[in-house]
Coordinates of C-alpha atoms in Angstrom, one line a residue:
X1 CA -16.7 19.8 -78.8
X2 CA -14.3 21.2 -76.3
X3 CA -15.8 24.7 -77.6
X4 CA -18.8 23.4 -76.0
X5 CA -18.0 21.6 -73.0
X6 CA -15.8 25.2 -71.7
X7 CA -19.1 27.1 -72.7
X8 CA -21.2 24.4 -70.6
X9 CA -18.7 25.0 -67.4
X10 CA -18.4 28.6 -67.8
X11 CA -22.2 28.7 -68.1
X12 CA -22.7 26.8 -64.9
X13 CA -19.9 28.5 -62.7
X14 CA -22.2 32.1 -63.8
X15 CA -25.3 30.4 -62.2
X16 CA -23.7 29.9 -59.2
X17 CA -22.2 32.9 -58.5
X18 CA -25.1 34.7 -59.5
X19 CA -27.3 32.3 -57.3
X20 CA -24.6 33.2 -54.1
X21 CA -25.5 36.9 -55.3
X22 CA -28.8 36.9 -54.8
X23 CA -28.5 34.5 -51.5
X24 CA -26.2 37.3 -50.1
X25 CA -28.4 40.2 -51.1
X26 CA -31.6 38.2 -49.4
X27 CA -29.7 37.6 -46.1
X28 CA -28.5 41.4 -46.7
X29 CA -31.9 42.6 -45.7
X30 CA -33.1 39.5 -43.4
X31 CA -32.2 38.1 -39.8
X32 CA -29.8 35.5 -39.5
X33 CA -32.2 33.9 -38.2
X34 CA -34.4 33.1 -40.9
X35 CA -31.5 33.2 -43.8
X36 CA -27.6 33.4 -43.0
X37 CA -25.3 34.7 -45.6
X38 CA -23.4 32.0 -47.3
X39 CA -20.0 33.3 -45.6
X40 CA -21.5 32.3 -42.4
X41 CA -23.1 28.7 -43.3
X42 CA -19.9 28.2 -45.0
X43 CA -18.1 28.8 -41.9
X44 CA -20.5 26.3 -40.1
X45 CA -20.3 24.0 -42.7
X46 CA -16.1 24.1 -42.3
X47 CA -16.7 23.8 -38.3
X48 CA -18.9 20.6 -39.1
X49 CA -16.3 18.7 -40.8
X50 CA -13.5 19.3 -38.3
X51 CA -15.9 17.9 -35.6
X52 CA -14.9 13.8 -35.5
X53 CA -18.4 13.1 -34.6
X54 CA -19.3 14.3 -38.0
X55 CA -17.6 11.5 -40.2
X56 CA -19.9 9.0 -37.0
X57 CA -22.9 10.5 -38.4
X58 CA -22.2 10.3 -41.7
X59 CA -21.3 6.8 -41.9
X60 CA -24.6 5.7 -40.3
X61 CA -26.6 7.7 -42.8
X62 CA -24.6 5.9 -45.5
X63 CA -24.8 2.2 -44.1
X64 CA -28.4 2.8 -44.3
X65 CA -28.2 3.9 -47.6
X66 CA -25.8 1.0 -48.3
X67 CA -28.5 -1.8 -46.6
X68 CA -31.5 -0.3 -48.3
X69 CA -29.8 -0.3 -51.5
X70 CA -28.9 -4.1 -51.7
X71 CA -32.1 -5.2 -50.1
X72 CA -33.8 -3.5 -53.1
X73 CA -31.3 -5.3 -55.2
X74 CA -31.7 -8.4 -53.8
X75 CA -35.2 -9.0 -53.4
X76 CA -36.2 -6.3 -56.7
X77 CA -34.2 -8.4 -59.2
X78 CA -35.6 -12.0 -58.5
X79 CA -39.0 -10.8 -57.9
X80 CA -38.8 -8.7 -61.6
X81 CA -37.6 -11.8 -62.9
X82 CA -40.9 -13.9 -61.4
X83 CA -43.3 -11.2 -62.7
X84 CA -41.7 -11.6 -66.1
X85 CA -41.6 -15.3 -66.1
X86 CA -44.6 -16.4 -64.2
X87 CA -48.4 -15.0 -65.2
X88 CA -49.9 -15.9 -61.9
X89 CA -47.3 -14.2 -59.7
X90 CA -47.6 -11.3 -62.2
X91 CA -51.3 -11.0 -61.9
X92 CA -50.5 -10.9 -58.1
X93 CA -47.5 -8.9 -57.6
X94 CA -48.6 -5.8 -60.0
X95 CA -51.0 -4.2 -58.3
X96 CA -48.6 -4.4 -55.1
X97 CA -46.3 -2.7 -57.3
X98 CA -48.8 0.2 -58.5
X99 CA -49.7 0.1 -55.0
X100 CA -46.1 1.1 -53.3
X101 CA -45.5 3.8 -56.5
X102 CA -48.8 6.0 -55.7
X103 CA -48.4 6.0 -51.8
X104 CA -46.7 9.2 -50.8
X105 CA -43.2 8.3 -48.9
X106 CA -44.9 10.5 -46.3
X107 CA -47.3 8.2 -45.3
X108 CA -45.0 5.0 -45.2
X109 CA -42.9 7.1 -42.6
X110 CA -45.8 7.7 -40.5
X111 CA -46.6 4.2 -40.5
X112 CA -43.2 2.9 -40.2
X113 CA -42.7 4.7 -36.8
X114 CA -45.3 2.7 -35.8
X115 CA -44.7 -0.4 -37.0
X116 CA -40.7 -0.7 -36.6
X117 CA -37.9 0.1 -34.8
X118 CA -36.5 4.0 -35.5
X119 CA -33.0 2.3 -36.8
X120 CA -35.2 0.2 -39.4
X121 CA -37.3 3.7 -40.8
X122 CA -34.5 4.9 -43.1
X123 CA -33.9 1.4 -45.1
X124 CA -37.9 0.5 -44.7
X125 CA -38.7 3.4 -46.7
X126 CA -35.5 3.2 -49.4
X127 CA -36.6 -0.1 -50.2
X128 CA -40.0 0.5 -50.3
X129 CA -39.1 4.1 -52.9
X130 CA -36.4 1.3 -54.3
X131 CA -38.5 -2.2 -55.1
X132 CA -40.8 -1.0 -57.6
X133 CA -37.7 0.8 -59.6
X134 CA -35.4 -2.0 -60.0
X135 CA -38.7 -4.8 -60.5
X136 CA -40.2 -2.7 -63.2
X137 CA -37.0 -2.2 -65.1
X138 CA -36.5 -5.9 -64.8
X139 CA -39.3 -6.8 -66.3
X140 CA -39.3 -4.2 -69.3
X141 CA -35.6 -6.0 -69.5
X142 CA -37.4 -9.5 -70.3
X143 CA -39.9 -8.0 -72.8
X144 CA -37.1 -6.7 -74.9
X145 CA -35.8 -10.4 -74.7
X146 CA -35.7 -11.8 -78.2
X147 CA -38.4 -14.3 -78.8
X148 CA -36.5 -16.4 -81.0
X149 CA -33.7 -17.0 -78.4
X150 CA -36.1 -17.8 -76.1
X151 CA -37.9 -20.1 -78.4
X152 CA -34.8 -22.1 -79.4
X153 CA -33.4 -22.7 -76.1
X154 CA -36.9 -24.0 -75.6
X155 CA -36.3 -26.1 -78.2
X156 CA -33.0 -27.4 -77.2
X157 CA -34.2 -27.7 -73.7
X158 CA -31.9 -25.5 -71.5
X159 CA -32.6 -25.5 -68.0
X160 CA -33.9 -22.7 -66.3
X161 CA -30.1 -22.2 -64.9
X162 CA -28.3 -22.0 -67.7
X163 CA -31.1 -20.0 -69.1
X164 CA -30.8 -17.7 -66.7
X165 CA -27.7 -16.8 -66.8
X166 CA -26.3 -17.0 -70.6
X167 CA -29.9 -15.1 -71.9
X168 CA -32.0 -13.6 -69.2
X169 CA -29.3 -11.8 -67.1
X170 CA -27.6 -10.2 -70.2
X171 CA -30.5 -9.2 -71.6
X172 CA -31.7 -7.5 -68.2
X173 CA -28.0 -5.4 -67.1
X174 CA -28.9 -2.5 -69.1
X175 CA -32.1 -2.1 -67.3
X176 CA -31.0 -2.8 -64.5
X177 CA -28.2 -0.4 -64.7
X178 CA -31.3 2.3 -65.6
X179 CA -32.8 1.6 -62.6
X180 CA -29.3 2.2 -60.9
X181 CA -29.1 5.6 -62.1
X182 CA -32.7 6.5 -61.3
X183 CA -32.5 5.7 -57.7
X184 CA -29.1 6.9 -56.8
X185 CA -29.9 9.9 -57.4
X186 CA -32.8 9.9 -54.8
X187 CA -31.7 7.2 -52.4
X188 CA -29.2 9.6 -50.0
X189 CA -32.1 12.4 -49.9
X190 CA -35.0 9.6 -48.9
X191 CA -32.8 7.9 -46.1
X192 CA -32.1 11.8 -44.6
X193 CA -35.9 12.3 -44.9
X194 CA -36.7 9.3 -43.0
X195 CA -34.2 10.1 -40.8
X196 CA -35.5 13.4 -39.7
X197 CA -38.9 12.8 -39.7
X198 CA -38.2 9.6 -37.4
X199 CA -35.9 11.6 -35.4
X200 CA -33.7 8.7 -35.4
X201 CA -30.4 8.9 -33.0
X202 CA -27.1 9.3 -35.1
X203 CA -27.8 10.5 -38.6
X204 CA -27.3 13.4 -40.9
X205 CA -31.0 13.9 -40.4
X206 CA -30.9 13.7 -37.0
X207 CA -28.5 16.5 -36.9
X208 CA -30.6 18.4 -39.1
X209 CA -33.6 18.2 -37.3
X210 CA -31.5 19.0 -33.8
X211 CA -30.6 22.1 -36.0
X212 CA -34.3 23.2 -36.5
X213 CA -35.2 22.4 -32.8
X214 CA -32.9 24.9 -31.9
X215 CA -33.4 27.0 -34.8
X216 CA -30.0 27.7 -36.1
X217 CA -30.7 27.7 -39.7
X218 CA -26.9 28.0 -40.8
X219 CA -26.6 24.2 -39.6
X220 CA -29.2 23.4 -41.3
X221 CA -28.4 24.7 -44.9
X222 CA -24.7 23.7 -44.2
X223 CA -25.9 20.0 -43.2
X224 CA -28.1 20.2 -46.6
X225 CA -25.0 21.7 -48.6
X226 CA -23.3 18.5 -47.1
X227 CA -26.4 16.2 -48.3
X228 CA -26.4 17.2 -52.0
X229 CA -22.4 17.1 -52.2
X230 CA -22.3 13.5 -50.8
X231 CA -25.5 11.9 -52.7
X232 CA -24.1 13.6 -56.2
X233 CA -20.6 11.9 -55.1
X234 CA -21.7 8.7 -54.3
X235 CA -23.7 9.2 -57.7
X236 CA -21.1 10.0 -60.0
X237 CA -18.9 7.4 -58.1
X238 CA -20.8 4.6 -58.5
X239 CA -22.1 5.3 -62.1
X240 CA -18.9 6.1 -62.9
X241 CA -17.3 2.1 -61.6
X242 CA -20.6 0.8 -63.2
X243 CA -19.9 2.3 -66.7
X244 CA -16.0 1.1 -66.6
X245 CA -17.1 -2.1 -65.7
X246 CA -20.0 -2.7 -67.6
X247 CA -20.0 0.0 -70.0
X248 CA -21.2 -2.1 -73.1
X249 CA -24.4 -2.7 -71.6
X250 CA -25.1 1.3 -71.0
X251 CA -27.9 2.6 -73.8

Protein backbone atom coordinates (compact mmCIF):
# COMPACT_ATOMS: atom_id res chain seq x y z
CA UNK A 1 0.00 0.00 0.00
CA UNK A 2 2.67 2.46 0.84
CA UNK A 3 4.26 1.07 -2.57
CA UNK A 4 1.31 2.72 -4.04
CA UNK A 5 0.60 5.76 -2.22
CA UNK A 6 4.77 6.91 -3.03
CA UNK A 7 4.00 5.93 -6.71
CA UNK A 8 0.64 8.05 -6.55
CA UNK A 9 2.81 11.27 -5.14
CA UNK A 10 5.71 10.72 -7.24
CA UNK A 11 3.21 10.48 -10.20
CA UNK A 12 1.59 13.72 -9.30
CA UNK A 13 4.77 15.88 -8.39
CA UNK A 14 5.86 14.62 -12.53
CA UNK A 15 2.53 16.34 -13.69
CA UNK A 16 3.32 19.34 -12.20
CA UNK A 17 6.62 19.88 -13.16
CA UNK A 18 5.98 18.91 -16.50
CA UNK A 19 2.83 21.17 -16.52
CA UNK A 20 5.31 24.36 -15.16
CA UNK A 21 7.49 23.04 -18.28
CA UNK A 22 5.26 23.55 -20.78
CA UNK A 23 3.75 26.88 -18.95
CA UNK A 24 7.46 28.18 -19.19
CA UNK A 25 8.09 27.14 -22.64
CA UNK A 26 4.50 28.89 -23.75
CA UNK A 27 5.39 32.23 -22.01
CA UNK A 28 9.05 31.54 -23.67
CA UNK A 29 7.70 32.47 -26.96
CA UNK A 30 4.69 34.95 -25.86
CA UNK A 31 4.38 38.50 -24.29
CA UNK A 32 3.96 38.93 -20.80
CA UNK A 33 1.20 40.28 -21.51
CA UNK A 34 -0.85 37.56 -22.57
CA UNK A 35 1.05 34.72 -20.48
CA UNK A 36 3.81 35.41 -17.70
CA UNK A 37 6.21 32.79 -16.76
CA UNK A 38 5.46 31.12 -13.51
CA UNK A 39 8.68 32.80 -11.91
CA UNK A 40 7.08 36.02 -12.45
CA UNK A 41 3.28 35.25 -11.13
CA UNK A 42 4.98 33.58 -8.46
CA UNK A 43 6.80 36.61 -7.56
CA UNK A 44 3.38 38.48 -7.71
CA UNK A 45 1.69 35.96 -6.04
CA UNK A 46 4.58 36.34 -2.96
CA UNK A 47 4.05 40.34 -3.20
CA UNK A 48 0.17 39.70 -2.71
CA UNK A 49 0.49 37.97 0.51
CA UNK A 50 2.78 40.42 2.17
CA UNK A 51 0.25 43.16 1.31
CA UNK A 52 -2.10 43.43 4.73
CA UNK A 53 -4.94 44.39 2.54
CA UNK A 54 -4.76 40.99 1.16
CA UNK A 55 -5.80 38.81 4.34
CA UNK A 56 -9.08 42.07 4.25
CA UNK A 57 -9.97 40.64 1.05
CA UNK A 58 -9.76 37.43 1.78
CA UNK A 59 -11.80 37.34 4.76
CA UNK A 60 -14.75 38.93 3.01
CA UNK A 61 -14.72 36.36 0.20
CA UNK A 62 -14.76 33.77 2.94
CA UNK A 63 -17.57 35.28 5.26
CA UNK A 64 -19.53 35.06 2.11
CA UNK A 65 -18.66 31.72 1.58
CA UNK A 66 -19.31 31.10 5.36
CA UNK A 67 -23.08 32.90 5.20
CA UNK A 68 -24.08 31.18 1.97
CA UNK A 69 -22.93 28.01 3.29
CA UNK A 70 -25.23 27.93 6.49
CA UNK A 71 -28.11 29.51 4.82
CA UNK A 72 -28.08 26.47 2.46
CA UNK A 73 -27.85 24.39 5.53
CA UNK A 74 -30.39 25.90 7.28
CA UNK A 75 -33.14 26.34 5.13
CA UNK A 76 -31.91 22.98 2.58
CA UNK A 77 -32.24 20.52 5.50
CA UNK A 78 -35.75 21.37 6.83
CA UNK A 79 -37.15 21.94 3.53
CA UNK A 80 -35.52 18.21 2.29
CA UNK A 81 -37.06 17.00 5.31
CA UNK A 82 -40.77 18.61 4.24
CA UNK A 83 -40.38 17.23 0.64
CA UNK A 84 -39.74 13.86 2.09
CA UNK A 85 -42.38 13.94 4.67
CA UNK A 86 -45.22 15.83 3.11
CA UNK A 87 -46.75 14.84 -0.63
CA UNK A 88 -48.31 18.21 -1.21
CA UNK A 89 -45.20 20.29 -0.36
CA UNK A 90 -43.37 17.71 -2.55
CA UNK A 91 -45.53 18.11 -5.46
CA UNK A 92 -44.85 21.91 -4.96
CA UNK A 93 -41.36 22.32 -4.16
CA UNK A 94 -39.89 19.78 -6.90
CA UNK A 95 -40.25 21.43 -9.82
CA UNK A 96 -38.64 24.62 -7.95
CA UNK A 97 -35.94 22.37 -7.35
CA UNK A 98 -35.43 21.10 -11.11
CA UNK A 99 -36.01 24.60 -11.76
CA UNK A 100 -32.86 26.29 -9.76
CA UNK A 101 -30.54 22.97 -11.10
CA UNK A 102 -31.10 23.72 -15.04
CA UNK A 103 -30.73 27.68 -14.82
CA UNK A 104 -27.23 28.56 -15.67
CA UNK A 105 -25.49 30.46 -12.45
CA UNK A 106 -24.85 33.02 -15.21
CA UNK A 107 -28.18 34.03 -15.57
CA UNK A 108 -29.03 34.25 -11.71
CA UNK A 109 -26.04 36.76 -11.55
CA UNK A 110 -27.42 38.84 -14.10
CA UNK A 111 -30.58 38.97 -12.41
CA UNK A 112 -29.24 39.29 -8.98
CA UNK A 113 -27.45 42.64 -9.85
CA UNK A 114 -30.69 43.67 -10.49
CA UNK A 115 -32.58 42.61 -7.93
CA UNK A 116 -30.16 43.00 -4.83
CA UNK A 117 -27.65 44.71 -3.28
CA UNK A 118 -23.80 43.94 -4.81
CA UNK A 119 -22.78 42.61 -1.06
CA UNK A 120 -25.90 40.13 -1.24
CA UNK A 121 -24.73 38.65 -5.16
CA UNK A 122 -21.99 36.20 -3.85
CA UNK A 123 -24.26 34.39 -0.96
CA UNK A 124 -27.57 34.77 -3.41
CA UNK A 125 -26.08 32.77 -5.92
CA UNK A 126 -24.11 29.99 -3.29
CA UNK A 127 -27.35 29.36 -1.94
CA UNK A 128 -29.20 29.20 -4.88
CA UNK A 129 -25.99 26.51 -6.55
CA UNK A 130 -26.27 25.19 -2.61
CA UNK A 131 -30.25 24.55 -1.90
CA UNK A 132 -31.02 21.94 -4.43
CA UNK A 133 -27.64 19.87 -3.23
CA UNK A 134 -28.24 19.61 0.39
CA UNK A 135 -32.54 19.14 -0.18
CA UNK A 136 -32.07 16.40 -2.75
CA UNK A 137 -29.53 14.47 -0.62
CA UNK A 138 -32.01 14.87 2.21
CA UNK A 139 -34.63 13.42 0.73
CA UNK A 140 -32.75 10.41 -0.98
CA UNK A 141 -31.57 10.17 2.99
CA UNK A 142 -35.41 9.54 3.98
CA UNK A 143 -36.09 7.01 1.15
CA UNK A 144 -33.26 4.80 2.47
CA UNK A 145 -35.14 5.12 5.83
CA UNK A 146 -36.17 1.66 6.91
CA UNK A 147 -39.89 1.20 6.61
CA UNK A 148 -40.27 -1.02 9.41
CA UNK A 149 -38.76 1.66 11.90
CA UNK A 150 -40.92 3.95 10.65
CA UNK A 151 -43.85 1.73 10.84
CA UNK A 152 -43.32 0.78 14.45
CA UNK A 153 -42.81 4.06 15.88
CA UNK A 154 -45.99 4.62 14.14
CA UNK A 155 -47.28 2.16 16.00
CA UNK A 156 -46.05 3.09 19.34
CA UNK A 157 -46.94 6.61 18.64
CA UNK A 158 -43.70 8.76 18.85
CA UNK A 159 -44.09 12.24 18.21
CA UNK A 160 -42.83 13.86 15.34
CA UNK A 161 -39.88 15.27 17.87
CA UNK A 162 -38.54 12.44 19.09
CA UNK A 163 -38.97 11.02 15.67
CA UNK A 164 -37.02 13.32 14.31
CA UNK A 165 -34.26 13.13 16.06
CA UNK A 166 -33.64 9.30 17.26
CA UNK A 167 -34.71 8.04 13.35
CA UNK A 168 -34.88 10.70 10.71
CA UNK A 169 -31.64 12.75 11.53
CA UNK A 170 -29.40 9.58 11.77
CA UNK A 171 -30.60 8.19 8.95
CA UNK A 172 -30.10 11.49 6.91
CA UNK A 173 -26.05 12.49 8.25
CA UNK A 174 -24.52 10.48 5.71
CA UNK A 175 -26.28 12.20 2.95
CA UNK A 176 -26.06 15.09 4.23
CA UNK A 177 -22.35 14.81 4.67
CA UNK A 178 -22.43 13.85 0.61
CA UNK A 179 -23.89 16.86 -0.12
CA UNK A 180 -21.06 18.51 2.11
CA UNK A 181 -18.40 17.18 0.06
CA UNK A 182 -20.15 17.97 -3.23
CA UNK A 183 -20.55 21.67 -2.64
CA UNK A 184 -17.33 22.41 -0.97
CA UNK A 185 -15.64 21.76 -3.56
CA UNK A 186 -17.51 24.37 -5.69
CA UNK A 187 -18.64 26.83 -3.12
CA UNK A 188 -15.21 29.19 -2.92
CA UNK A 189 -15.02 29.26 -6.87
CA UNK A 190 -19.04 30.32 -7.27
CA UNK A 191 -18.70 33.14 -4.53
CA UNK A 192 -15.30 34.51 -6.56
CA UNK A 193 -17.52 34.23 -9.75
CA UNK A 194 -20.22 36.21 -8.44
CA UNK A 195 -17.88 38.43 -7.15
CA UNK A 196 -16.26 39.36 -10.32
CA UNK A 197 -18.96 39.42 -12.44
CA UNK A 198 -20.83 41.87 -9.81
CA UNK A 199 -17.73 43.80 -9.46
CA UNK A 200 -18.41 43.82 -5.84
CA UNK A 201 -15.97 46.20 -3.55
CA UNK A 202 -13.58 44.06 -1.39
CA UNK A 203 -13.29 40.53 -2.61
CA UNK A 204 -10.82 38.15 -4.13
CA UNK A 205 -12.91 38.64 -7.31
CA UNK A 206 -12.87 42.06 -7.12
CA UNK A 207 -9.19 42.06 -7.12
CA UNK A 208 -9.24 39.80 -9.94
CA UNK A 209 -11.38 41.67 -12.06
CA UNK A 210 -9.30 45.12 -11.10
CA UNK A 211 -6.42 42.76 -12.44
CA UNK A 212 -8.03 42.34 -15.96
CA UNK A 213 -9.18 45.99 -16.21
CA UNK A 214 -5.79 46.80 -16.12
CA UNK A 215 -4.63 43.85 -17.84
CA UNK A 216 -1.89 42.58 -15.74
CA UNK A 217 -2.43 38.92 -16.27
CA UNK A 218 0.27 37.78 -13.60
CA UNK A 219 -2.24 39.12 -10.84
CA UNK A 220 -4.63 37.46 -12.20
CA UNK A 221 -3.27 33.83 -12.41
CA UNK A 222 -1.52 34.56 -9.06
CA UNK A 223 -5.04 35.63 -7.49
CA UNK A 224 -6.45 32.22 -9.17
CA UNK A 225 -3.36 30.23 -7.87
CA UNK A 226 -4.51 31.76 -4.44
CA UNK A 227 -8.34 30.64 -5.28
CA UNK A 228 -7.71 26.92 -5.83
CA UNK A 229 -5.13 26.67 -2.83
CA UNK A 230 -7.72 28.23 -0.34
CA UNK A 231 -11.05 26.40 -1.68
CA UNK A 232 -8.94 22.86 -1.65
CA UNK A 233 -7.88 23.92 2.08
CA UNK A 234 -10.95 24.83 3.38
CA UNK A 235 -12.02 21.45 1.55
CA UNK A 236 -9.78 19.07 3.05
CA UNK A 237 -10.17 21.07 6.41
CA UNK A 238 -13.50 20.79 6.82
CA UNK A 239 -14.00 17.18 5.45
CA UNK A 240 -11.22 16.25 7.30
CA UNK A 241 -13.12 17.68 11.11
CA UNK A 242 -16.37 16.20 9.54
CA UNK A 243 -14.87 12.59 9.13
CA UNK A 244 -13.12 12.72 12.81
CA UNK A 245 -16.30 13.69 14.12
CA UNK A 246 -18.72 11.84 12.43
CA UNK A 247 -16.72 9.38 10.65
CA UNK A 248 -19.22 6.34 11.18
CA UNK A 249 -21.72 7.96 9.18
CA UNK A 250 -19.20 8.36 6.00
CA UNK A 251 -20.15 5.55 3.06
Amino acid sequence: VKFLELIFIRSKILIFLIFIGLWELLAFFNDPIILPSPKIVLKTLFIILSTKDTYIIICNSLSRVAIGLVFSFAIGIPVGMGVALNKGFRAFLVPIIKLLQSTPIISWILLALIWLKLWMIPIFILFLNNFPIITINVYEGFLGIDKNLIEMSNFYKVSIIQKIKHLYIPSIVSNILASTTIILSSSFKIVVMAEVISKIDVGIGASINYAWINIETEKILAWTILVIFLGLSIEKMINGILKKKLGRYYA
